[in-house]
mmCIF file with all atom_site columns, C-alpha atoms in Angstrom:
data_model
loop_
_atom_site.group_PDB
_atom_site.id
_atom_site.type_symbol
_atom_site.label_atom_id
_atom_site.label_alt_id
_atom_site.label_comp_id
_atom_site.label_asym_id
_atom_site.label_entity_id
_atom_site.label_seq_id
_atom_site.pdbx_PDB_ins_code
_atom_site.Cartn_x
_atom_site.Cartn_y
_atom_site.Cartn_z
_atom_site.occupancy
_atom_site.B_iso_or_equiv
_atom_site.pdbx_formal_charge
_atom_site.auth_seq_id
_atom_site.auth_comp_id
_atom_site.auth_asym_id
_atom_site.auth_atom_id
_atom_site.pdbx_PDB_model_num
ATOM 1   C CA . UNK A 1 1   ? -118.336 -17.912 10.321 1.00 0.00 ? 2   UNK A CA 1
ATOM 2   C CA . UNK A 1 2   ? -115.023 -19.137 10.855 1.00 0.00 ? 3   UNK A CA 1
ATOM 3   C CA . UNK A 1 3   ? -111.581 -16.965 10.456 1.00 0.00 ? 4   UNK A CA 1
ATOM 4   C CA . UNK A 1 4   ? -107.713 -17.647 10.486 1.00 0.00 ? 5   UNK A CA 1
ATOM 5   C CA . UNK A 1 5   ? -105.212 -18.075 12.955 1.00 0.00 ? 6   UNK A CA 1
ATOM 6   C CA . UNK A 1 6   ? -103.129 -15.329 12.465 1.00 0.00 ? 7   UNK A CA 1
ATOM 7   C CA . UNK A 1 7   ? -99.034  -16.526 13.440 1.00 0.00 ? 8   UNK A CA 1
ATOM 8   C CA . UNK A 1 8   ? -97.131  -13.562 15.635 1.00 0.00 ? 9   UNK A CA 1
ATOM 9   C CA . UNK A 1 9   ? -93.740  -13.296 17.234 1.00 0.00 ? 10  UNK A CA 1
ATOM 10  C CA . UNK A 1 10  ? -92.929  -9.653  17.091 1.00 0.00 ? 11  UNK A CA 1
ATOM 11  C CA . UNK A 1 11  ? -89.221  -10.119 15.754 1.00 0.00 ? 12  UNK A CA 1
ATOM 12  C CA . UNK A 1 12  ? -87.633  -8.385  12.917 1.00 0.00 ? 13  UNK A CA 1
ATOM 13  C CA . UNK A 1 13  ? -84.428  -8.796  11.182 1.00 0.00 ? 14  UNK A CA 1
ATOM 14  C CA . UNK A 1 14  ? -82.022  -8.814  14.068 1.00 0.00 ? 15  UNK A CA 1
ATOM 15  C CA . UNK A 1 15  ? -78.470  -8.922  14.787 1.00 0.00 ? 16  UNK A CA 1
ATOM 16  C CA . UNK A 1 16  ? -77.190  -11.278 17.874 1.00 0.00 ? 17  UNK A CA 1
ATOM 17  C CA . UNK A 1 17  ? -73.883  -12.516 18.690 1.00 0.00 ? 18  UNK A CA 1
ATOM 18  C CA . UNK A 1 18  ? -72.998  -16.278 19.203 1.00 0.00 ? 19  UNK A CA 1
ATOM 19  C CA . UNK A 1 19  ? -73.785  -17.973 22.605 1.00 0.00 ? 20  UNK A CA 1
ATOM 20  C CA . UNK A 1 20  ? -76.428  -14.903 23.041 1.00 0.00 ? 21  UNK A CA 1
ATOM 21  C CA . UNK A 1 21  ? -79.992  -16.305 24.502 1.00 0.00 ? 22  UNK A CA 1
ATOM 22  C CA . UNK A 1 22  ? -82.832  -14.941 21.789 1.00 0.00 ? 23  UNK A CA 1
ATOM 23  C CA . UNK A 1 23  ? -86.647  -14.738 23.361 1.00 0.00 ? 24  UNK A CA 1
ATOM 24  C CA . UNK A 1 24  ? -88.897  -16.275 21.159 1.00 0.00 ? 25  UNK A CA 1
ATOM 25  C CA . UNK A 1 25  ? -92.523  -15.202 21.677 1.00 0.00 ? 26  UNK A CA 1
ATOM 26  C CA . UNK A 1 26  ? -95.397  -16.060 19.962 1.00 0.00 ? 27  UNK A CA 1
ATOM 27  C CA . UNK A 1 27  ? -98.103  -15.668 22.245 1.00 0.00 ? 28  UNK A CA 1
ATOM 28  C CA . UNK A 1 28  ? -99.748  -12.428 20.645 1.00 0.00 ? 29  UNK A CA 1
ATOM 29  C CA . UNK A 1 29  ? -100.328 -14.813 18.039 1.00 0.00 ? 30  UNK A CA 1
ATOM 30  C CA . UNK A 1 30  ? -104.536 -15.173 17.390 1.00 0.00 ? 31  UNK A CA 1
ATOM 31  C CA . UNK A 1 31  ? -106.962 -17.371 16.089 1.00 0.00 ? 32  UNK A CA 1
ATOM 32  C CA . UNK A 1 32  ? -110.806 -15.585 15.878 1.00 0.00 ? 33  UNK A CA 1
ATOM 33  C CA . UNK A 1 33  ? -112.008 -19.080 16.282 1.00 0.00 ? 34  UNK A CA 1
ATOM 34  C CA . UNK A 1 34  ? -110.577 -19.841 19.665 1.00 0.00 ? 35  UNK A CA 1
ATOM 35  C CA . UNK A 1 35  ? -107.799 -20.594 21.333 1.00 0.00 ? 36  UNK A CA 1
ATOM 36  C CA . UNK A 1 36  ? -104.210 -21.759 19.328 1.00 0.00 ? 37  UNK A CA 1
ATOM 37  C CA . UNK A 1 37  ? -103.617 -25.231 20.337 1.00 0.00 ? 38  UNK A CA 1
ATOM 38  C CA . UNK A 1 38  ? -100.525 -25.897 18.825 1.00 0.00 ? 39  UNK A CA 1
ATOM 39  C CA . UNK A 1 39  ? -97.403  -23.377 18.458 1.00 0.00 ? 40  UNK A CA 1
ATOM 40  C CA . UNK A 1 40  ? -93.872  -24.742 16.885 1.00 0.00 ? 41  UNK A CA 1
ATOM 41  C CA . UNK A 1 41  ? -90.867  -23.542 15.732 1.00 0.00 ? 42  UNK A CA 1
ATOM 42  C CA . UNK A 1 42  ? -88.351  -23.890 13.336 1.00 0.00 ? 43  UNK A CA 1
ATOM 43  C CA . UNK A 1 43  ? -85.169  -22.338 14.200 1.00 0.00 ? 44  UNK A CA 1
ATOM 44  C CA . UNK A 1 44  ? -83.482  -22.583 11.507 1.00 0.00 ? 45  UNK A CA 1
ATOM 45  C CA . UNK A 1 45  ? -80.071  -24.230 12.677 1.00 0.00 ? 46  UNK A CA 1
ATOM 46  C CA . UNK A 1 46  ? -81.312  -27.544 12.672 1.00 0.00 ? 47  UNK A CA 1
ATOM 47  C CA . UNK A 1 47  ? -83.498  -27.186 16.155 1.00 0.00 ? 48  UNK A CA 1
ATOM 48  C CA . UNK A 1 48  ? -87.314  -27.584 16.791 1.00 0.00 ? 49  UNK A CA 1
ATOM 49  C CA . UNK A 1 49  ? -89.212  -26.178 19.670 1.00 0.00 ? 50  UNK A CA 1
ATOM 50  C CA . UNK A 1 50  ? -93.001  -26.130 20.546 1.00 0.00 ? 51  UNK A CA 1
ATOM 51  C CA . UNK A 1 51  ? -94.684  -23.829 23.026 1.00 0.00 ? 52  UNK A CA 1
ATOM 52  C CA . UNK A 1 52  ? -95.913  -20.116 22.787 1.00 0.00 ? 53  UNK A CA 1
ATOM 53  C CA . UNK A 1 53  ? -92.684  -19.259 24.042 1.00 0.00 ? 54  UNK A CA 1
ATOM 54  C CA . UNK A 1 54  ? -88.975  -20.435 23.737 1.00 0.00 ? 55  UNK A CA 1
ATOM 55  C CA . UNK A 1 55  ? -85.393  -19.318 24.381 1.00 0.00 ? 56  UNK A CA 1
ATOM 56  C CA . UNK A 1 56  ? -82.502  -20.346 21.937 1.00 0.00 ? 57  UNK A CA 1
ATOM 57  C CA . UNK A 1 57  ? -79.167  -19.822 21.544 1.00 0.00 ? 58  UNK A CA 1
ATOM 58  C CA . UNK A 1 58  ? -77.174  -19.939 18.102 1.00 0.00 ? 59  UNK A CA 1
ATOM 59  C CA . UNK A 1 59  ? -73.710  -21.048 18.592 1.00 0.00 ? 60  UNK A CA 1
ATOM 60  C CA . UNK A 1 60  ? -72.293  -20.408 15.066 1.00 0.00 ? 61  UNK A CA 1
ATOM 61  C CA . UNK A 1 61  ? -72.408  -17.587 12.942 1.00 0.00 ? 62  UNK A CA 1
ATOM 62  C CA . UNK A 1 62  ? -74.370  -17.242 9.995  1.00 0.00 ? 63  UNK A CA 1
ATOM 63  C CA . UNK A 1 63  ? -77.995  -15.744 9.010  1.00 0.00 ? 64  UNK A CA 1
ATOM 64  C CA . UNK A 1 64  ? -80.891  -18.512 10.221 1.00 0.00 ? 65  UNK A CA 1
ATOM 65  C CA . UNK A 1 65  ? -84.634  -18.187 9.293  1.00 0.00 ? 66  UNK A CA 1
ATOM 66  C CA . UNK A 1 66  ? -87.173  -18.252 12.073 1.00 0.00 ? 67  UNK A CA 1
ATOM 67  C CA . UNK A 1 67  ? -90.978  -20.347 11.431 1.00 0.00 ? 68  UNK A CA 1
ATOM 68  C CA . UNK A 1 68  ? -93.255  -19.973 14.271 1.00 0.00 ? 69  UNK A CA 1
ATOM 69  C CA . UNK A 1 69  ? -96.259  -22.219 12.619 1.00 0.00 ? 70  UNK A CA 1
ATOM 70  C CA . UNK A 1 70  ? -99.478  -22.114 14.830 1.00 0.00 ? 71  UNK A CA 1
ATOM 71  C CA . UNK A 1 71  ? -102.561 -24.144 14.058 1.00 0.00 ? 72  UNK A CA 1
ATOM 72  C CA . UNK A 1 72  ? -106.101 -22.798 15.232 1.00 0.00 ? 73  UNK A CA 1
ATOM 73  C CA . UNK A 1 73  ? -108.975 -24.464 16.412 1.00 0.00 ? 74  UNK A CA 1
ATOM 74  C CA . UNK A 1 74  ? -111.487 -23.648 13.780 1.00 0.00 ? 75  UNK A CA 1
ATOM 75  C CA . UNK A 1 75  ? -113.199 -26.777 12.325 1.00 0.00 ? 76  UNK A CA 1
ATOM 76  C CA . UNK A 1 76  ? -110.687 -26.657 8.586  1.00 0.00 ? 77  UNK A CA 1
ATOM 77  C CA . UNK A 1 77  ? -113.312 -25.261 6.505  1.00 0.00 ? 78  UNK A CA 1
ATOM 78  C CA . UNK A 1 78  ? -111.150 -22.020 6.331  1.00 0.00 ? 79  UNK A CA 1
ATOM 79  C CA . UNK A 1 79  ? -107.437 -22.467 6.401  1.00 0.00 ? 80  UNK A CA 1
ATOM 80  C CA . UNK A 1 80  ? -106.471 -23.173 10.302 1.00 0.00 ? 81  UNK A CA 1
ATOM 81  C CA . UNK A 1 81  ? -102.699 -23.036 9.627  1.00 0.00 ? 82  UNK A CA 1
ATOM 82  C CA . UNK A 1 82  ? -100.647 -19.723 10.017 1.00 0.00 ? 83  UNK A CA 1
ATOM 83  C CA . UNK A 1 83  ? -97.123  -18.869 9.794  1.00 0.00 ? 84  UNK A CA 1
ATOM 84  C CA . UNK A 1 84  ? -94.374  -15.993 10.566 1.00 0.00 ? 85  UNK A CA 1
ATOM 85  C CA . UNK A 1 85  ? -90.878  -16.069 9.589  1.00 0.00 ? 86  UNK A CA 1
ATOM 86  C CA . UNK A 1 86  ? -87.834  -13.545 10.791 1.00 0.00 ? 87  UNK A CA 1
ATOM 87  C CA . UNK A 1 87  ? -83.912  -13.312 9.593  1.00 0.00 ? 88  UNK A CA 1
ATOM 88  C CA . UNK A 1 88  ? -81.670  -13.581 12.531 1.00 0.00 ? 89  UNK A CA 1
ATOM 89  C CA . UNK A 1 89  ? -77.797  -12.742 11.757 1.00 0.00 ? 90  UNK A CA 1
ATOM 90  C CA . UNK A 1 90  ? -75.640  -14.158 14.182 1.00 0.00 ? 91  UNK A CA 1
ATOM 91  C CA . UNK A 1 91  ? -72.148  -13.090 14.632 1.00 0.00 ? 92  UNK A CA 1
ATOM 92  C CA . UNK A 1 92  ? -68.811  -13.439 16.320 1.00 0.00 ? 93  UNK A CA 1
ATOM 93  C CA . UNK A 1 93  ? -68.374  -11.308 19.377 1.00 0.00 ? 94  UNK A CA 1
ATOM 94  C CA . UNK A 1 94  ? -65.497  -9.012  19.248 1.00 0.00 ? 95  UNK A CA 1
ATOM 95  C CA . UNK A 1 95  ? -62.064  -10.364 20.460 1.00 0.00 ? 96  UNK A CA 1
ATOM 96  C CA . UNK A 1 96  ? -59.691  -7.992  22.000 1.00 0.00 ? 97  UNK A CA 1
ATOM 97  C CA . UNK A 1 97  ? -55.710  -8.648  21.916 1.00 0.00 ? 98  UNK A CA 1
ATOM 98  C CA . UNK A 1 98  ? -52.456  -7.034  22.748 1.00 0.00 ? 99  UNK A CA 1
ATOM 99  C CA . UNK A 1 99  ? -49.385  -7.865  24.440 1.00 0.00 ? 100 UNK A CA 1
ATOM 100 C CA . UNK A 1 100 ? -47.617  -5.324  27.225 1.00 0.00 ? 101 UNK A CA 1
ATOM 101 C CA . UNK A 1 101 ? -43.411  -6.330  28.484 1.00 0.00 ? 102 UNK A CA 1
ATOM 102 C CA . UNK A 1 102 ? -43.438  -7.534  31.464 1.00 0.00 ? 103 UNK A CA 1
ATOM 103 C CA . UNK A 1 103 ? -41.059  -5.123  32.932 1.00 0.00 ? 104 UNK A CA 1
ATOM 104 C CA . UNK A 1 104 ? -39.803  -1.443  31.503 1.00 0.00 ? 105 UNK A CA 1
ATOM 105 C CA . UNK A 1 105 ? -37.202  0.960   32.693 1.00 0.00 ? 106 UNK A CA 1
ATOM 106 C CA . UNK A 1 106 ? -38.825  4.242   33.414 1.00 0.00 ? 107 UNK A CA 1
ATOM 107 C CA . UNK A 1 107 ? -39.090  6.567   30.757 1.00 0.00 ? 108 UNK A CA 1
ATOM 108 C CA . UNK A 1 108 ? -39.047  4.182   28.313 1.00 0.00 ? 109 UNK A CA 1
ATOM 109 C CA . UNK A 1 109 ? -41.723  4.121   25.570 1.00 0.00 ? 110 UNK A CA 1
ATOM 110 C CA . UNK A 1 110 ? -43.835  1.157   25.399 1.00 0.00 ? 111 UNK A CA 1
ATOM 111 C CA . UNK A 1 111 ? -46.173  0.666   22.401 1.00 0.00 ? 112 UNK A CA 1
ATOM 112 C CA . UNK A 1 112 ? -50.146  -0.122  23.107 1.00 0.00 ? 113 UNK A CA 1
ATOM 113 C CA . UNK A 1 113 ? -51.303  -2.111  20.103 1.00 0.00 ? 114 UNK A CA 1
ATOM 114 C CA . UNK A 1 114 ? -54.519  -3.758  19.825 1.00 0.00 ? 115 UNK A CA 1
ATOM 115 C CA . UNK A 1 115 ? -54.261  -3.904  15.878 1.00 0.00 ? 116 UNK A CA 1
ATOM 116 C CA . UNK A 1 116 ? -54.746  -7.821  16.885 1.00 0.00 ? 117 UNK A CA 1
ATOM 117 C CA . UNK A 1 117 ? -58.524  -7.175  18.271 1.00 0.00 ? 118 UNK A CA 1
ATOM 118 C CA . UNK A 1 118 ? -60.880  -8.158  16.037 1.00 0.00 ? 119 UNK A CA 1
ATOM 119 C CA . UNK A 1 119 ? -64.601  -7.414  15.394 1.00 0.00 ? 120 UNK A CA 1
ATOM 120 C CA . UNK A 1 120 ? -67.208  -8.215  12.792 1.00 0.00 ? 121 UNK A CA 1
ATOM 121 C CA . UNK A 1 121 ? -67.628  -5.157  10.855 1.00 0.00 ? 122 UNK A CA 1
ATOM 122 C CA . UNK A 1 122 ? -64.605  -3.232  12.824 1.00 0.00 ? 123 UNK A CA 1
ATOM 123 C CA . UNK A 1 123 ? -64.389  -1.174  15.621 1.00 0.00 ? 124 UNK A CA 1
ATOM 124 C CA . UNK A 1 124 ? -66.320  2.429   16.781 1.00 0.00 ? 125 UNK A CA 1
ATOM 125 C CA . UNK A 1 125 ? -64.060  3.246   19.528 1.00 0.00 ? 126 UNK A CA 1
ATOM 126 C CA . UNK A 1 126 ? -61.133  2.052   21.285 1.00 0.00 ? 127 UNK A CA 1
ATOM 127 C CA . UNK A 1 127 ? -59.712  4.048   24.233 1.00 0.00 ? 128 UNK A CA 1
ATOM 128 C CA . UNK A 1 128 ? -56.586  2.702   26.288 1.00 0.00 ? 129 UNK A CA 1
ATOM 129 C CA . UNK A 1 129 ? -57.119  3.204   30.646 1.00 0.00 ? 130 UNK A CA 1
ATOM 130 C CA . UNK A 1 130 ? -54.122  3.248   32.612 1.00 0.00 ? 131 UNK A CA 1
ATOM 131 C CA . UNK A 1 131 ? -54.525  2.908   36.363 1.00 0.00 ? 132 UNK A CA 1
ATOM 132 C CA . UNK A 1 132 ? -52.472  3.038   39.549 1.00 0.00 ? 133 UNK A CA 1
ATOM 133 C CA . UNK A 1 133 ? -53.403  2.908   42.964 1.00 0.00 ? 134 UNK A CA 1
ATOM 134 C CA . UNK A 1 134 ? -53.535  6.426   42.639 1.00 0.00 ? 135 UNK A CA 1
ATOM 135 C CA . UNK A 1 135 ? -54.692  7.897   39.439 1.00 0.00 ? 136 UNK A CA 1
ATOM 136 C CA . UNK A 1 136 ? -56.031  6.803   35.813 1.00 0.00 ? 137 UNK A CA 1
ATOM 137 C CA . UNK A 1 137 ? -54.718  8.385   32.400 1.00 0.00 ? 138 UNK A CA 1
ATOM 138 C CA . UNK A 1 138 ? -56.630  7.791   29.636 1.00 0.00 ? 139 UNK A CA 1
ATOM 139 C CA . UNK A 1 139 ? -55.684  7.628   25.655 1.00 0.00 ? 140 UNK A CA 1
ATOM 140 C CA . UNK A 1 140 ? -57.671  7.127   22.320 1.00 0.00 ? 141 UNK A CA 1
ATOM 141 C CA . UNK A 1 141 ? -56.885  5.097   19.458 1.00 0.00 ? 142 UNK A CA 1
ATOM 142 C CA . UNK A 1 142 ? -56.503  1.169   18.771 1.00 0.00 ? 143 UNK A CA 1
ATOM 143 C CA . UNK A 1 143 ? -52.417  1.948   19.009 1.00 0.00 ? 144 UNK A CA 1
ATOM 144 C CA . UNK A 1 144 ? -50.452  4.331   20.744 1.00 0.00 ? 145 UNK A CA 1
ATOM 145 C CA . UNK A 1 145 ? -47.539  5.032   22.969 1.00 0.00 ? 146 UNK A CA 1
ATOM 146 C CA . UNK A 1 146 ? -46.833  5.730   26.027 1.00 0.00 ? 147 UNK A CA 1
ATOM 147 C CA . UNK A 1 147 ? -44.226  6.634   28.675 1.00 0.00 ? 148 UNK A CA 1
ATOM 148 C CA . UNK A 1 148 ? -43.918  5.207   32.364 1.00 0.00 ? 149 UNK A CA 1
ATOM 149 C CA . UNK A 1 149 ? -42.185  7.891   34.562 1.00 0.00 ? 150 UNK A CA 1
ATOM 150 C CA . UNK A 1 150 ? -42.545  6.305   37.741 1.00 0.00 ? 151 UNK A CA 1
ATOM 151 C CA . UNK A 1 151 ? -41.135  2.969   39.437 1.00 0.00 ? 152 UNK A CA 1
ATOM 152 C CA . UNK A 1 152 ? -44.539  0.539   40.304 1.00 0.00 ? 153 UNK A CA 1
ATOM 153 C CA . UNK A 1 153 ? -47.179  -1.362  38.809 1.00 0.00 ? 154 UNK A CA 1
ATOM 154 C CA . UNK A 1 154 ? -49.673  -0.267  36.450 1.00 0.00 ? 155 UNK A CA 1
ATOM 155 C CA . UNK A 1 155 ? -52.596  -1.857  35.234 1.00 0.00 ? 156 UNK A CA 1
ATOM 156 C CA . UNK A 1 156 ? -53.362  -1.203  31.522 1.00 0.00 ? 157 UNK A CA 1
ATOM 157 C CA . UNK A 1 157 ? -56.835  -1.739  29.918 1.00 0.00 ? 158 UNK A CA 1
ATOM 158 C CA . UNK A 1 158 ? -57.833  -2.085  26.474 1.00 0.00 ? 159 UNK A CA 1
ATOM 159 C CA . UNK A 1 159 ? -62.146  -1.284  26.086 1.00 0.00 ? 160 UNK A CA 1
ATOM 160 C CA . UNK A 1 160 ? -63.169  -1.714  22.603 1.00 0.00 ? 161 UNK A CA 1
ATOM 161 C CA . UNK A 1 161 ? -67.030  -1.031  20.550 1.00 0.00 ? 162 UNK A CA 1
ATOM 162 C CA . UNK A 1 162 ? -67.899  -2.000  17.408 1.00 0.00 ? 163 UNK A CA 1
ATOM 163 C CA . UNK A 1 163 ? -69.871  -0.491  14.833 1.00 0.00 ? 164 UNK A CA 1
ATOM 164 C CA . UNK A 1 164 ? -72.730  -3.881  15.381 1.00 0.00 ? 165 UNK A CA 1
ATOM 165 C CA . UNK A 1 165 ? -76.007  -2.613  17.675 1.00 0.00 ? 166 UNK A CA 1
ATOM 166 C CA . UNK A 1 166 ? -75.973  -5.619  19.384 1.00 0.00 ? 167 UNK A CA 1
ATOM 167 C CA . UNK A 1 167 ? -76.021  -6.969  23.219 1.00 0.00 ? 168 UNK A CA 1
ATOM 168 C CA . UNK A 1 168 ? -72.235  -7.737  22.893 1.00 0.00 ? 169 UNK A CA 1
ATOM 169 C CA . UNK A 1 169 ? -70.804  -4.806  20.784 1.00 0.00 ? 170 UNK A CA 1
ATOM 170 C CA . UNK A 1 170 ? -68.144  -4.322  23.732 1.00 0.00 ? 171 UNK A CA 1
ATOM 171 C CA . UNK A 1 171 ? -64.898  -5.667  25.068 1.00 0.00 ? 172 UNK A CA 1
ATOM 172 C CA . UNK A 1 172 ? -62.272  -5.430  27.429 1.00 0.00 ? 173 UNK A CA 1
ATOM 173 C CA . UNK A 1 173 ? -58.769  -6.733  28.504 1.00 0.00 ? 174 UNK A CA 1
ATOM 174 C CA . UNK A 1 174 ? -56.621  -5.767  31.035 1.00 0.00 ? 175 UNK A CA 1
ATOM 175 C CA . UNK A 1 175 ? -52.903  -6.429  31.773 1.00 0.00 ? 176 UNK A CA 1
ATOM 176 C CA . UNK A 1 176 ? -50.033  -5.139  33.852 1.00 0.00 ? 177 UNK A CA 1
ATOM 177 C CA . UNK A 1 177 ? -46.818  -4.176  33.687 1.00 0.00 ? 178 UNK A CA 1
ATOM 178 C CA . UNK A 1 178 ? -44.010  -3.398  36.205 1.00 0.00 ? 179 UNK A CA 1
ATOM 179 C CA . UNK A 1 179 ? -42.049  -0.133  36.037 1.00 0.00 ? 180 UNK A CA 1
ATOM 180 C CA . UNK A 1 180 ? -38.466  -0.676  37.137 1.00 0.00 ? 181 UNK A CA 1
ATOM 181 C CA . UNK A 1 181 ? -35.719  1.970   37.840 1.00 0.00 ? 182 UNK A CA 1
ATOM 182 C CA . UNK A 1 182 ? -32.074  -0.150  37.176 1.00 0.00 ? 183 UNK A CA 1
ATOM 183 C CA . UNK A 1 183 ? -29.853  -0.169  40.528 1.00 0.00 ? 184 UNK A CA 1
ATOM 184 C CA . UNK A 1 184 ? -26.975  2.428   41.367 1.00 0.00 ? 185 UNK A CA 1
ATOM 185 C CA . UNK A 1 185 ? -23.647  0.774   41.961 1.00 0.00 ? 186 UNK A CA 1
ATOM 186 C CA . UNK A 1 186 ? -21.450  2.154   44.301 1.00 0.00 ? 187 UNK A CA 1
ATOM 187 C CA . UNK A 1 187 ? -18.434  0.456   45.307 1.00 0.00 ? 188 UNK A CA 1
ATOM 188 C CA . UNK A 1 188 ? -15.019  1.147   46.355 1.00 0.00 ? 189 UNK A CA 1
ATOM 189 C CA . UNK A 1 189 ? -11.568  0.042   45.595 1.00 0.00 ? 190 UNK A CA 1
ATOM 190 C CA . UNK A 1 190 ? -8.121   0.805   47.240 1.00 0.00 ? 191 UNK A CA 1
ATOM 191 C CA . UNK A 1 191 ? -5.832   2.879   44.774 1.00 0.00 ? 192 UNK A CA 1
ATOM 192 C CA . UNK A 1 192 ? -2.554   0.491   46.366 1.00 0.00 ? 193 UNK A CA 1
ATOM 193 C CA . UNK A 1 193 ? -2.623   -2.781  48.195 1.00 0.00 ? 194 UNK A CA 1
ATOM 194 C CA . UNK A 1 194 ? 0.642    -4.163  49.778 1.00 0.00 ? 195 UNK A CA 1
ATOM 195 C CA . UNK A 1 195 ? 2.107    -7.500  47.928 1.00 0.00 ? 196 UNK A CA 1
ATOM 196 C CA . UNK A 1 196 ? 0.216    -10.556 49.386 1.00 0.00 ? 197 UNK A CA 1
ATOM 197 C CA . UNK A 1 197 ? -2.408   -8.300  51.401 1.00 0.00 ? 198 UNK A CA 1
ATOM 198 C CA . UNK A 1 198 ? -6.339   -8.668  51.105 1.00 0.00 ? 199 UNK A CA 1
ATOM 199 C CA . UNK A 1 199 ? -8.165   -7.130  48.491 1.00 0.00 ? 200 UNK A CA 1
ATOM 200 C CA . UNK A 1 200 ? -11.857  -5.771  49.960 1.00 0.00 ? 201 UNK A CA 1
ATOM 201 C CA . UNK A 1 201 ? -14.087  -5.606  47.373 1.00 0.00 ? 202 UNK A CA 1
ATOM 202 C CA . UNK A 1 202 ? -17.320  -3.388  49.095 1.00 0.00 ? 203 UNK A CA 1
ATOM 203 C CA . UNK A 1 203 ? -20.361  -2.451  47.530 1.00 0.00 ? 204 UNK A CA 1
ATOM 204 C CA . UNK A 1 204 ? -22.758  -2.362  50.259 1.00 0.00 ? 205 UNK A CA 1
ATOM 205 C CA . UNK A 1 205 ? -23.410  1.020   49.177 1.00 0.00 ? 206 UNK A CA 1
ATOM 206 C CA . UNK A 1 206 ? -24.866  0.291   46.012 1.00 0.00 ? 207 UNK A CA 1
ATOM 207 C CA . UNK A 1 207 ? -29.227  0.820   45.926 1.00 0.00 ? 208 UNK A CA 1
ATOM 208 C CA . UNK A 1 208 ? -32.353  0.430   44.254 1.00 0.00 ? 209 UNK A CA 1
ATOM 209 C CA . UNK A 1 209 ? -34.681  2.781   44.625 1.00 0.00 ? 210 UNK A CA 1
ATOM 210 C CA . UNK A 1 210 ? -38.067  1.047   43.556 1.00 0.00 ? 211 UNK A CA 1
ATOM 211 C CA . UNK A 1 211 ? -36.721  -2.583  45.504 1.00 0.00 ? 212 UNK A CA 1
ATOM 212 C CA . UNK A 1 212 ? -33.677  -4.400  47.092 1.00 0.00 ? 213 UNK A CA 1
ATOM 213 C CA . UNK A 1 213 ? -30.218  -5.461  46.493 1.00 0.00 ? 214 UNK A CA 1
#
């Protein structure tokens, strides 16, 4: 009495993101008639493998159709050929965006937009994290405001999550920007100067508190 090989790879309808390495796996596979002597795969994009086991990686988006096809060893009076088939949807990975000045005055409002990130099927959370050497402030929301106080650098980060369950539902970007009080000016100028005399100009008493002159 002879049965049928009986094709196995334990993968559902899944969700991956591009460049992401998939684990194929067909080695629970069976044949009651002995062992599986040939496993191959169709992978849907074009590619072939053979083997029990195989790694891939999709490179464009787009919903591919697995075939892991597995012939047994039985002698063809029952059928000897089995197959098992699985939906993979492969998508972009999100992109995060937004642009920070290069230099503000402090206390002046700068906006935080990352309206420009994008994300197959949009985003769960966004949270902005501002860091200095000596404390982090942290706001909600893909777009906000806020206000520098003090002179320095500050390091601004953008983490993002989208609503997609996969390996690569997050994202981050960081930039800085310089906080920069303007210079006082201090100089002095003689009320009267004789006809022909020398005019000192001096401002050697003029400062920046956050650099040099």
């Amino acid at each position: 009495i002879e049965g049928t090989p009986v094709a196995k790879f334990g993968l559902d309808e899944t969700t991956v993101c591009v460049n992401s390495t998939i684990m194929l796996d067909g080695s629970q596979s069976t044949d009651p008639s002995g062992s599986l002597p040939s496993f191959s795969w169709d992978l849907g994009d074009g590619n072939t493998a053979t083997g029990a086991q195989y790694q891939h990686v999709f490179t464009e988006p787009g919903q591919y159709t697995i075939t892991l096809t597995v012939e047994g060893s039985g002698s063809g009076q029952c059928s000897n050929v089995s197959q098992a088939t699985a939906t993979i949807t492969v998508i972009e990975g999100p992109e995060v965006d937004f642009e920070l000045p290069e230099w503000v005055a402090p206390g002046e409002p700068v906006l935080l937009d990352g309206s420009a990130s994008v994300a197959e099927g949009g985003f769960k959370t966004a949270k902005w994290i501002i860091d200095t050497n000596d404390e982090s402030h942290e706001i909600e929301g893909l777009t906000s405001t806020h206000i520098f106080d003090e002179p320095g650098e500050y390091f601004v980060t953008l983490y993002l999550e989208t609503n997609n369950e996969t390996d690569c539902n997050t994202v981050s970007l960081t930039k800085s920007i310089k906080v920069n009080a303007p210079p006082v000016i201090q100089w002095t100028l003689p009320e009267n100067i004789a006809a022909g005399g020398d005019l000192k100009l001096d401002a050697y008493s003029s400062s920046d508190t956050d650099g040099f002159v």
